[in-house]
Coordinates of C-alpha atoms in Angstrom, one line a residue:
Chain A
M72 CA 243.7 221.2 201.0
T73 CA 241.9 220.6 197.7
A74 CA 243.3 217.1 197.1
S75 CA 240.6 215.7 194.8
P76 CA 240.6 211.9 194.4
A77 CA 241.4 212.3 190.7
V78 CA 244.9 213.9 191.4
S79 CA 245.9 211.2 193.7
G80 CA 246.2 208.9 190.7
I81 CA 249.1 208.9 188.4
A82 CA 249.6 212.7 188.5
G83 CA 249.8 212.6 192.2
R84 CA 252.4 209.9 192.1
V85 CA 254.4 211.9 189.7
R86 CA 254.2 214.9 191.9
R87 CA 255.2 213.0 195.0
F88 CA 258.1 211.4 193.1
R89 CA 259.2 214.8 191.9
S90 CA 259.0 216.5 195.3
R91 CA 260.8 213.6 196.9
Y92 CA 263.6 212.9 194.5
S93 CA 264.1 215.9 192.2
A94 CA 266.7 217.5 194.4
G95 CA 268.9 214.4 194.2
Y96 CA 268.6 214.2 190.5
L97 CA 269.3 217.9 190.0
F98 CA 272.5 217.6 192.1
V99 CA 273.9 214.7 190.2
A100 CA 272.7 215.9 186.8
P101 CA 275.7 218.1 185.8
S102 CA 278.3 215.4 186.5
M103 CA 276.2 212.6 185.2
L104 CA 275.8 214.5 182.0
F105 CA 279.5 215.1 181.9
F106 CA 280.3 211.4 182.4
L107 CA 277.8 210.5 179.7
V108 CA 279.0 213.0 177.1
F109 CA 282.7 212.8 177.7
I110 CA 283.3 209.3 178.9
F111 CA 280.6 206.7 178.2
V112 CA 279.4 207.9 174.8
P113 CA 283.0 208.3 173.6
L114 CA 283.8 204.8 174.9
G115 CA 281.1 203.3 172.8
W116 CA 281.9 205.6 169.9
S117 CA 285.5 204.6 170.0
F118 CA 284.5 201.0 169.9
L119 CA 282.5 201.6 166.7
L120 CA 285.3 203.7 165.2
S121 CA 287.7 200.8 165.6
F122 CA 285.8 198.9 162.9
Q123 CA 285.9 201.8 160.4
E124 CA 288.4 203.1 158.0
F125 CA 288.8 206.9 157.6
G126 CA 289.3 208.7 154.4
F127 CA 288.8 212.4 153.8
R128 CA 285.4 213.2 155.4
T129 CA 284.3 209.6 154.8
S130 CA 284.4 206.4 156.7
T131 CA 283.7 202.8 155.7
W132 CA 283.0 199.8 157.8
V133 CA 285.9 197.4 157.5
G134 CA 285.1 194.8 160.2
L135 CA 288.1 193.5 162.0
D136 CA 290.6 194.9 159.5
N137 CA 292.1 197.4 161.9
Y138 CA 292.7 194.8 164.5
I139 CA 294.2 192.4 162.0
A140 CA 296.4 195.2 160.6
L141 CA 297.6 195.9 164.1
V142 CA 298.4 192.4 165.0
Q143 CA 300.4 192.0 161.8
D144 CA 302.1 195.4 162.1
P145 CA 305.7 194.9 163.3
I146 CA 305.8 198.6 164.5
F147 CA 302.7 198.2 166.7
R148 CA 304.0 194.9 168.0
Q149 CA 307.2 196.6 168.9
S150 CA 305.3 199.4 170.6
A151 CA 303.5 196.8 172.7
V152 CA 306.7 194.9 173.6
N153 CA 308.4 198.2 174.5
T154 CA 305.4 199.2 176.7
V155 CA 305.5 195.9 178.5
I156 CA 309.3 196.0 179.0
Y157 CA 309.1 199.6 180.2
S158 CA 306.2 198.7 182.6
V159 CA 307.7 195.6 184.1
F160 CA 311.0 197.2 185.0
T161 CA 309.7 200.6 186.2
V162 CA 306.9 199.1 188.3
A163 CA 309.2 196.5 189.9
V164 CA 311.8 199.1 190.8
W165 CA 309.3 201.7 191.9
V166 CA 307.4 199.3 194.2
V167 CA 310.6 198.1 195.9
I168 CA 312.0 201.7 196.3
A169 CA 308.7 203.0 197.6
M170 CA 308.4 200.3 200.2
V171 CA 312.0 200.6 201.4
L172 CA 311.8 204.4 201.6
A173 CA 308.6 204.4 203.5
T174 CA 309.9 201.8 205.9
L175 CA 313.0 203.8 206.5
I176 CA 311.1 207.1 206.9
H177 CA 308.5 205.6 209.3
P178 CA 310.5 205.5 212.6
L179 CA 311.9 209.0 212.2
P180 CA 310.7 211.8 214.3
P181 CA 307.7 213.7 212.8
R182 CA 309.8 216.7 211.6
L183 CA 312.2 214.6 209.6
R184 CA 309.4 212.4 208.3
T185 CA 307.6 215.4 206.9
F186 CA 310.8 216.7 205.4
F187 CA 311.6 213.6 203.5
R188 CA 308.1 213.0 202.3
A189 CA 308.0 216.5 201.0
A190 CA 311.4 216.2 199.4
Y191 CA 310.4 213.0 197.7
Y192 CA 307.0 214.3 196.6
L193 CA 308.2 217.6 195.2
P194 CA 309.2 216.3 191.8
A195 CA 305.8 214.7 191.4
V196 CA 303.9 218.1 191.5
T197 CA 305.5 219.3 188.2
S198 CA 304.5 218.2 184.8
A199 CA 306.4 215.2 183.5
V200 CA 307.2 217.3 180.5
F201 CA 309.6 219.5 182.4
I202 CA 311.3 216.6 184.2
A203 CA 311.7 214.7 180.9
L204 CA 313.2 217.7 179.2
V205 CA 315.9 217.8 181.9
W206 CA 316.5 214.1 181.5
K207 CA 316.9 214.5 177.8
W208 CA 319.5 217.1 178.5
I209 CA 321.3 215.0 181.1
L210 CA 321.4 212.0 178.8
N211 CA 322.5 213.7 175.6
A212 CA 325.1 211.9 173.6
N213 CA 327.7 214.6 173.6
P214 CA 330.7 214.6 175.9
W215 CA 329.3 217.6 177.7
G216 CA 326.2 215.6 178.5
L217 CA 326.2 215.1 182.3
A218 CA 325.6 211.3 182.2
N219 CA 328.4 210.9 179.6
H220 CA 330.7 213.0 181.7
V221 CA 330.1 210.8 184.8
L222 CA 330.8 207.7 182.6
S223 CA 334.0 209.3 181.3
L224 CA 335.2 209.6 185.0
F225 CA 335.2 205.8 185.0
G226 CA 336.8 205.6 181.6
A227 CA 333.6 204.6 179.9
G228 CA 331.5 206.0 177.2
P229 CA 330.4 208.1 175.5
V230 CA 327.1 206.4 175.2
G231 CA 324.3 207.5 172.8
F232 CA 321.7 206.9 175.5
I233 CA 318.3 208.0 174.0
S234 CA 319.7 208.4 170.5
D235 CA 321.1 204.8 170.3
P236 CA 318.7 202.2 168.9
S237 CA 321.2 199.3 169.0
P238 CA 319.9 196.3 170.9
F239 CA 321.0 195.8 174.5
A240 CA 319.8 193.1 176.9
G241 CA 316.6 192.4 175.2
A242 CA 315.6 196.0 174.3
S243 CA 317.4 199.0 172.9
V244 CA 319.8 201.3 174.6
A245 CA 317.3 204.1 174.0
L246 CA 314.5 202.3 175.7
W247 CA 316.8 201.4 178.7
S248 CA 317.7 205.0 178.9
V249 CA 314.1 206.1 179.1
I250 CA 313.5 203.4 181.8
L251 CA 316.6 204.6 183.6
S252 CA 315.2 208.2 183.7
S253 CA 311.9 206.8 185.1
V254 CA 313.3 204.6 187.8
L255 CA 315.5 207.5 189.0
T256 CA 312.3 209.5 189.6
I257 CA 311.2 208.8 193.1
P258 CA 307.9 206.9 193.3
A259 CA 306.4 209.6 195.6
V260 CA 302.8 208.4 195.5
G261 CA 303.9 204.9 196.5
V262 CA 305.9 206.4 199.4
V263 CA 302.9 208.3 200.7
L264 CA 300.6 205.3 200.4
Y265 CA 303.1 202.9 202.1
S266 CA 303.6 205.4 204.9
A267 CA 299.9 205.5 205.5
A268 CA 299.7 201.7 205.6
L269 CA 302.7 201.4 207.8
A270 CA 301.0 203.6 210.4
G271 CA 298.3 200.9 210.6
I272 CA 300.6 198.1 211.6
P273 CA 300.3 197.6 215.4
Q274 CA 303.6 198.4 217.1
E275 CA 303.1 195.4 219.4
L276 CA 304.0 193.0 216.5
Y277 CA 307.4 194.5 216.3
E278 CA 307.9 194.5 220.0
A279 CA 306.9 190.9 220.2
A280 CA 309.4 190.1 217.4
E281 CA 312.2 192.0 219.2
T282 CA 311.7 190.1 222.5
E283 CA 312.3 187.0 220.4
G284 CA 315.5 188.5 219.1
A285 CA 314.5 189.5 215.6
G286 CA 316.8 192.1 213.9
A287 CA 315.8 195.0 211.7
L288 CA 316.0 192.9 208.5
A289 CA 314.0 190.0 210.0
K290 CA 311.3 192.4 211.1
F291 CA 311.1 193.9 207.6
R292 CA 311.1 190.5 206.0
Y293 CA 308.6 188.7 208.3
I294 CA 306.3 191.5 209.5
T295 CA 306.4 194.6 207.3
V296 CA 306.5 193.0 203.9
P297 CA 303.7 190.4 204.5
L298 CA 301.4 193.0 206.3
L299 CA 301.9 195.5 203.5
K300 CA 300.9 192.9 200.8
P301 CA 297.4 194.4 200.1
I302 CA 298.9 197.9 199.7
T303 CA 301.7 196.5 197.6
L304 CA 299.2 195.1 195.2
Y305 CA 297.4 198.4 195.1
V306 CA 300.6 200.4 194.5
A307 CA 301.7 197.9 191.9
I308 CA 298.5 198.2 190.0
I309 CA 298.3 202.0 189.9
Y310 CA 301.9 202.1 188.8
T311 CA 301.3 199.4 186.2
I312 CA 298.4 201.5 184.8
A313 CA 300.6 204.6 184.9
A314 CA 303.4 202.9 183.2
F315 CA 301.2 201.4 180.4
E316 CA 300.0 204.9 179.7
V317 CA 303.5 206.5 179.5
F318 CA 303.5 209.3 177.0
E319 CA 305.1 212.6 178.0
R320 CA 308.5 211.1 178.7
V321 CA 308.5 209.4 175.3
Y322 CA 307.2 212.5 173.5
V323 CA 309.8 214.8 174.9
M324 CA 312.8 212.5 175.2
T325 CA 312.8 210.5 172.1
G326 CA 309.6 211.1 170.0
G327 CA 309.3 207.3 169.9
G328 CA 312.7 206.9 168.2
P329 CA 315.3 206.5 167.1
G330 CA 313.3 204.5 164.5
Y331 CA 310.6 202.9 166.6
A332 CA 313.0 201.9 169.4
T333 CA 311.0 203.7 172.1
N334 CA 307.6 203.8 170.6
T335 CA 304.9 202.9 173.2
I336 CA 301.2 202.2 172.9
V337 CA 299.9 205.6 173.9
Y338 CA 302.5 207.3 171.8
S339 CA 301.4 205.1 168.9
I340 CA 297.7 206.0 169.6
W341 CA 298.5 209.7 169.5
R342 CA 300.6 209.5 166.4
T343 CA 298.2 207.3 164.5
G344 CA 295.2 209.3 165.5
F345 CA 296.4 212.9 165.6
R346 CA 299.5 212.9 163.4
F347 CA 298.2 210.7 160.6
G348 CA 294.5 211.2 161.2
D349 CA 293.7 207.5 161.1
Y350 CA 290.9 207.5 163.6
G351 CA 289.9 203.9 163.0
L352 CA 293.4 202.4 163.6
A353 CA 294.0 204.7 166.6
S354 CA 290.7 203.6 168.1
A355 CA 291.6 199.9 167.6
Q356 CA 294.9 200.5 169.4
A357 CA 293.1 202.4 172.2
F358 CA 290.6 199.6 172.6
L359 CA 293.4 197.0 173.0
L360 CA 294.8 199.3 175.7
F361 CA 291.4 199.6 177.3
V362 CA 291.1 195.8 177.6
V363 CA 294.5 195.6 179.2
I364 CA 293.8 198.4 181.7
A365 CA 290.3 197.2 182.5
T366 CA 291.6 193.8 183.3
I367 CA 294.2 195.2 185.6
S368 CA 291.5 197.4 187.2
V369 CA 289.2 194.5 187.8
L370 CA 292.1 192.7 189.5
Q371 CA 292.6 195.8 191.6
F372 CA 288.9 195.9 192.8
R373 CA 289.0 192.2 193.5
A374 CA 292.2 192.6 195.6
L375 CA 290.9 195.6 197.4
R376 CA 287.8 193.7 198.6
S377 CA 289.9 191.3 200.6
D378 CA 291.3 193.5 203.2
V379 CA 294.1 192.6 205.6
Q380 CA 293.4 191.5 209.1
Y381 CA 295.8 192.2 211.9
Chain B
M53 CA 299.9 212.3 224.3
A54 CA 298.5 211.8 220.8
E55 CA 299.8 208.2 220.6
G56 CA 296.8 206.7 222.3
T57 CA 294.0 208.1 220.2
A58 CA 295.9 208.1 216.9
G59 CA 296.0 204.4 217.0
L60 CA 292.3 204.2 216.6
E61 CA 292.0 206.5 213.7
R62 CA 294.9 204.8 211.9
R63 CA 293.1 201.4 211.7
G64 CA 291.7 200.5 208.4
A65 CA 294.0 202.5 206.2
E66 CA 292.8 200.9 203.0
P67 CA 293.3 203.1 200.0
R68 CA 290.6 205.1 198.3
V69 CA 287.8 204.5 200.8
A70 CA 289.3 205.6 204.1
A71 CA 288.2 209.0 205.3
P72 CA 291.4 210.8 206.1
S73 CA 291.6 212.0 209.6
S74 CA 292.4 215.5 208.8
L75 CA 289.4 215.7 206.6
L76 CA 287.0 214.8 209.3
P77 CA 285.0 217.9 210.4
E78 CA 286.2 219.5 213.6
V79 CA 283.0 218.5 215.3
V80 CA 284.0 214.9 215.0
A81 CA 287.7 215.0 215.5
A82 CA 289.5 217.7 217.5
P83 CA 292.5 219.3 215.7
V84 CA 294.6 216.4 214.5
P85 CA 298.3 216.3 215.4
E86 CA 300.5 217.1 212.5
A87 CA 302.0 213.6 212.5
A88 CA 298.6 212.0 212.0
I89 CA 298.0 214.1 208.9
T90 CA 301.1 213.0 207.2
G91 CA 300.4 209.4 207.8
G92 CA 300.6 208.3 211.5
T93 CA 302.3 209.0 214.7
A94 CA 305.9 208.1 215.6
P95 CA 306.2 204.6 216.9
G96 CA 306.6 204.3 220.7
R97 CA 310.2 203.4 220.8
R98 CA 313.2 205.4 219.9
Q99 CA 315.7 204.4 217.3
S100 CA 319.3 203.7 218.3
R101 CA 321.7 206.4 217.1
R102 CA 323.4 204.0 214.8
S103 CA 320.3 202.9 213.0
R104 CA 319.2 206.5 212.8
L105 CA 322.4 207.4 211.1
F106 CA 322.1 204.5 208.7
T107 CA 318.6 205.6 207.8
L108 CA 319.6 209.1 207.1
A109 CA 322.6 207.9 205.1
V110 CA 320.2 206.1 202.7
L111 CA 317.3 208.7 202.7
A112 CA 319.4 211.8 202.1
P113 CA 321.2 210.6 198.9
V114 CA 317.9 209.4 197.5
A115 CA 316.4 212.9 198.1
V116 CA 319.5 214.4 196.3
V117 CA 319.0 212.1 193.3
G118 CA 315.2 212.8 193.2
L119 CA 315.7 216.6 193.4
F120 CA 318.7 216.7 191.1
P121 CA 316.7 217.2 187.9
F122 CA 315.4 220.5 189.4
Y123 CA 318.9 221.5 190.4
W124 CA 320.1 220.8 186.9
M125 CA 317.1 222.6 185.4
V126 CA 317.9 225.7 187.4
T127 CA 321.6 225.5 186.9
T128 CA 321.3 225.1 183.1
A129 CA 318.7 227.9 182.9
L130 CA 321.2 230.2 184.6
T131 CA 324.3 229.2 182.7
P132 CA 325.4 231.2 179.7
R133 CA 324.9 229.5 176.4
A134 CA 328.5 228.7 175.7
A135 CA 329.2 227.4 179.2
A136 CA 326.3 225.0 179.0
I137 CA 328.2 222.8 176.6
R138 CA 331.5 223.0 178.4
V139 CA 333.5 219.9 179.2
P140 CA 333.5 219.0 182.1
P141 CA 329.9 220.3 182.8
T142 CA 329.7 223.1 185.3
L143 CA 328.0 221.8 188.4
V144 CA 327.9 225.1 190.2
P145 CA 327.0 228.1 187.9
L146 CA 329.6 230.6 189.0
D147 CA 329.0 232.7 186.0
A148 CA 325.2 232.7 186.5
T149 CA 323.2 235.0 184.2
L150 CA 319.6 235.8 183.5
D151 CA 320.2 235.9 179.7
N152 CA 318.3 232.7 179.1
L153 CA 315.2 234.0 180.9
V154 CA 315.4 237.3 179.1
A155 CA 315.7 235.5 175.8
L156 CA 312.8 233.3 176.7
F157 CA 310.5 236.2 177.5
A158 CA 311.6 237.9 174.3
Q159 CA 311.3 235.0 171.9
A160 CA 308.4 232.9 173.2
P161 CA 305.0 234.0 174.3
I162 CA 305.7 232.5 177.7
L163 CA 303.5 234.9 179.7
L164 CA 300.6 234.1 177.3
W165 CA 301.2 230.4 177.9
A166 CA 301.2 230.9 181.6
F167 CA 298.0 232.9 181.3
N168 CA 296.3 230.1 179.3
S169 CA 297.5 227.5 181.8
L170 CA 296.1 229.7 184.6
V171 CA 292.7 230.2 182.9
I172 CA 292.4 226.5 182.1
A173 CA 293.5 225.3 185.6
A174 CA 291.2 227.8 187.4
A175 CA 288.2 227.0 185.3
I176 CA 288.7 223.2 185.8
M177 CA 289.2 223.8 189.4
V178 CA 286.0 225.7 189.8
G179 CA 284.2 223.1 187.8
H180 CA 285.4 220.3 190.0
V181 CA 284.6 222.1 193.2
V182 CA 281.1 222.9 192.1
F183 CA 280.0 219.8 190.2
D184 CA 281.9 217.3 192.2
S185 CA 280.6 218.6 195.5
M186 CA 277.1 218.8 194.1
A187 CA 277.2 215.1 193.1
G188 CA 279.1 214.2 196.3
Y189 CA 276.3 215.8 198.3
A190 CA 273.6 213.9 196.4
F191 CA 275.4 210.6 196.8
A192 CA 276.0 211.3 200.5
R193 CA 272.6 212.6 201.5
K194 CA 269.9 212.2 199.0
R195 CA 267.8 209.2 198.3
F196 CA 266.6 208.6 194.8
P197 CA 266.0 205.6 192.5
G198 CA 269.1 204.8 190.4
K199 CA 271.5 206.3 193.0
R200 CA 273.5 203.1 193.3
L201 CA 273.6 202.6 189.6
F202 CA 274.9 206.1 189.0
F203 CA 277.6 205.7 191.6
T204 CA 278.7 202.4 190.2
L205 CA 278.9 203.9 186.8
I206 CA 281.0 206.8 188.0
V207 CA 283.4 204.5 189.9
S208 CA 283.7 202.1 187.0
S209 CA 284.7 204.9 184.7
L210 CA 288.0 204.8 186.6
M211 CA 288.8 201.7 184.5
I212 CA 288.5 203.6 181.3
P213 CA 291.8 205.1 180.3
V214 CA 291.4 208.6 178.8
H215 CA 293.3 207.4 175.7
V216 CA 290.3 205.3 174.6
T217 CA 288.1 208.4 174.5
L218 CA 290.6 210.7 172.8
V219 CA 289.5 210.3 169.2
P220 CA 285.7 210.6 169.8
R221 CA 286.2 213.5 172.3
F222 CA 288.3 215.3 169.7
I223 CA 285.6 214.8 167.0
L224 CA 283.0 216.0 169.5
V225 CA 285.0 219.1 170.5
T226 CA 285.7 219.8 166.8
N227 CA 282.0 219.6 166.0
L228 CA 281.2 222.0 168.8
G229 CA 283.7 224.4 167.2
L230 CA 285.9 224.2 170.3
D231 CA 289.1 222.8 168.8
D232 CA 291.9 225.2 169.2
H233 CA 290.0 227.0 171.9
L234 CA 290.7 227.0 175.6
L235 CA 287.1 225.8 176.2
G236 CA 287.9 222.7 174.2
V237 CA 290.5 221.9 176.9
I238 CA 288.3 222.8 179.8
A239 CA 285.0 221.2 178.9
P240 CA 286.1 217.5 178.8
S241 CA 287.6 217.9 182.3
I242 CA 284.9 219.9 184.1
A243 CA 284.1 217.1 186.6
D244 CA 286.0 214.0 187.9
V245 CA 285.6 210.8 189.9
F246 CA 288.2 211.6 192.6
G247 CA 286.4 214.8 193.6
I248 CA 283.0 213.2 193.8
F249 CA 284.4 210.4 195.8
L250 CA 286.2 212.6 198.2
M251 CA 283.3 215.0 198.7
R252 CA 280.8 212.2 199.2
Q253 CA 283.1 210.6 201.8
F254 CA 283.5 213.9 203.7
M255 CA 279.9 214.9 203.6
Q256 CA 278.8 211.6 204.9
S257 CA 280.8 212.3 208.0
L258 CA 279.0 215.7 208.6
P259 CA 276.2 215.8 211.2
A260 CA 272.8 216.1 209.4
E261 CA 271.2 218.2 212.2
L262 CA 272.4 221.5 210.7
E263 CA 270.8 220.8 207.3
E264 CA 267.5 219.7 208.9
A265 CA 267.5 222.9 211.1
A266 CA 268.0 225.0 208.0
R267 CA 265.2 223.2 206.2
V268 CA 262.9 223.8 209.1
D269 CA 263.8 227.5 208.8
G270 CA 262.6 227.4 205.2
A271 CA 265.9 227.1 203.3
S272 CA 265.7 225.7 199.8
E273 CA 267.6 222.6 198.8
W274 CA 270.2 224.7 197.0
Q275 CA 270.6 227.0 200.0
V276 CA 271.1 224.1 202.3
F277 CA 273.9 222.8 200.0
W278 CA 275.5 226.2 199.2
R279 CA 275.2 227.9 202.6
I280 CA 275.5 225.0 205.0
V281 CA 277.0 221.9 203.6
L282 CA 279.6 223.4 201.3
P283 CA 281.1 225.8 203.9
L284 CA 281.3 222.9 206.4
S285 CA 283.2 220.8 203.7
M286 CA 286.0 223.3 203.2
P287 CA 288.9 220.9 204.1
A288 CA 287.7 218.5 201.4
V289 CA 287.0 221.3 199.0
A290 CA 290.6 222.6 199.5
T291 CA 292.0 219.2 198.6
V292 CA 289.8 218.8 195.5
A293 CA 290.7 222.4 194.4
I294 CA 294.4 221.9 194.8
F295 CA 294.6 218.6 193.0
S296 CA 292.3 219.8 190.2
F297 CA 294.4 222.9 189.7
V298 CA 297.7 221.1 189.7
G299 CA 296.4 218.3 187.5
A300 CA 295.0 220.7 184.9
W301 CA 298.2 222.9 185.0
N302 CA 300.4 219.9 184.3
A303 CA 298.1 218.2 181.8
F304 CA 299.8 217.6 178.4
L305 CA 298.2 215.1 176.0
W306 CA 294.8 216.6 175.7
P307 CA 295.9 220.3 175.4
L308 CA 298.5 219.0 172.8
I309 CA 295.7 217.5 170.8
V310 CA 293.2 220.4 171.0
L311 CA 295.4 223.4 170.8
S312 CA 297.5 224.3 167.8
D313 CA 297.6 228.1 167.6
R314 CA 301.0 229.1 169.2
A315 CA 299.3 231.9 171.2
L316 CA 296.8 229.5 172.8
L317 CA 299.2 226.8 174.1
T318 CA 299.6 225.9 177.8
L319 CA 303.0 226.0 179.5
P320 CA 303.7 222.2 179.2
V321 CA 302.8 222.1 175.5
G322 CA 304.5 225.4 174.8
V323 CA 307.7 224.4 176.5
A324 CA 307.7 221.0 174.7
L325 CA 307.4 223.1 171.5
L326 CA 310.5 225.1 172.5
Q327 CA 312.7 222.1 172.1
Q328 CA 311.7 222.0 168.5
E329 CA 311.9 225.7 167.9
F330 CA 315.1 226.3 169.8
S331 CA 316.6 222.8 169.6
S332 CA 320.2 223.9 170.1
N333 CA 319.5 226.4 172.9
I334 CA 319.3 224.3 175.9
G335 CA 319.4 227.2 178.3
L336 CA 316.2 228.7 176.9
Q337 CA 314.5 225.3 177.1
M338 CA 315.5 224.9 180.7
A339 CA 314.3 228.5 181.4
G340 CA 310.9 227.5 180.0
A341 CA 310.7 224.4 182.1
L342 CA 311.6 226.5 185.1
V343 CA 308.8 228.9 184.5
G344 CA 306.4 226.0 184.1
A345 CA 307.6 224.1 187.2
V346 CA 308.1 226.9 189.7
P347 CA 304.4 227.8 190.3
M348 CA 303.5 224.2 191.2
I349 CA 306.5 223.9 193.5
V350 CA 305.4 227.1 195.3
L351 CA 301.8 225.7 195.5
F352 CA 303.2 222.5 196.9
L353 CA 305.3 224.2 199.6
L354 CA 302.3 226.2 200.6
F355 CA 299.7 223.4 200.7
Q356 CA 301.9 220.4 201.4
R357 CA 299.5 218.7 203.8
H358 CA 296.6 218.8 201.3
F359 CA 298.8 217.1 198.7
L360 CA 300.0 214.3 200.9
E361 CA 296.4 213.8 202.2
G362 CA 295.0 213.8 198.7
V363 CA 297.4 211.1 197.6
R364 CA 296.4 209.0 200.6
V365 CA 292.8 209.0 199.6
G366 CA 293.8 207.8 196.2
A367 CA 294.0 211.0 194.3
L368 CA 295.9 210.0 191.2
K369 CA 298.3 207.7 189.7
G370 CA 302.0 208.2 189.3

């Protein structure tokens, strides 16, 4: 009632701004603060750290030395190569398996569908640590190791699996063993995502194809696969990111070894930063990883924008 | 019956952005058929018996392979120590025993680890439910300068792998005196993108009339959120809660970095430590893995729909 002309100046504007918007700001404040403190500030900080060298309680600016050291370091180079080999093979197999499983599940009656989706998803709800621990036990080099026993039934083996660093088909036996344990883990998230996408393909397309005499394989090849392309890209990207960040499996099964045969980038980041306390070098490795992941993510957002039209 | 309507809701199943049918409030969508929740209705035509048999002949063995590690975990955990290294390996534990579990409880603070995991997972879950839904509410309903910028920033943080922020976060947590403290694990995970995204999506679909009515009756902004919007958003809250809990329970790398006191470890970190402390005792290691895995399996069996739904909206990778 007493709105004097003086208040309707700046003070009035501030008051109006506050009464109109303060609730919105207050509601986002806690999470924005969280993102600032634990994600955005550390991101910049990590960038700065990557140009420093750490001694005991001191750090000095060393320019690009950390990055140069990494590029020249055969161990880091091997970690990068291992990570790429691991990612390429697991992602390729996971995507194919996920698509085939989802396609096979789709026409089943609801009860069976729910059953298989649950059975496939079950292993994904437990920590990778526990599953990796079992795989380490299955793949152990002794004759009582389950994998070696199975091999012995065919007159083969025993194979060292995760303890054998000898080269085999472009990588080491140990790395292939880790890859094997990964691809034998059902890509549950992919199955669920493909299932959702399959439900969006109009049934009429299949019916039309059938009237023209298309068999199951032809329908899969010419209808399902092309129409699932956008989701395939999405699944491939999330799996690529997950594969690039592989850690638990390596930590539990091999500890990066034998030697550096199964060292991966994230394992290397952890070891450099938290075993050896070399924050600068670890940050430089992390930043290289960030560039790779961010590139993949940008591709993902691009791809998602162009949606499929039926 | 359901076939006709389900086709409509199934359109536009793009990942991340699509509001899942089961998460729509009941006002908007009548109870959704079970099939729609798990990803669509059965196609109109029936399969021939032969192709059904072929399908099952592929799917069943895959399920066996996928679930085998669990079977082997249980079997080994129940096998006496000497029998675990028998040739050929015992596929069915006829001489099952609880010795390994007894030894585990006697020689490792497994209950303490379970307690730590529970505290961490519960705290992170509550944090996500409260903070994510607050932010989701603001993004869904409020208008304020900078809203788009904030939202873009939050979404773009998805591109930042946690590994890039590990070192600075550890320095931060250490400076706060929270290293080797459960709070040091909890604090850097107290909110997340997925929850904000999901809550925003869900709250946008709620009718605004109730909130306006409450405001007319003199409810404060907080009361509108806490008493009206949040209770209406329970389906989305449940999904966020379950995913946060399971994610926090299973987390490994960050707890491994922050915690070092043996009594403060979480189950995954503790069980990973068992393989160093009892490297020759595989039964004990498997017993530890079993104790860590079973609670999540039980949760999954109880809340299956929320899990599958959460994945559909882009919950997490791998």
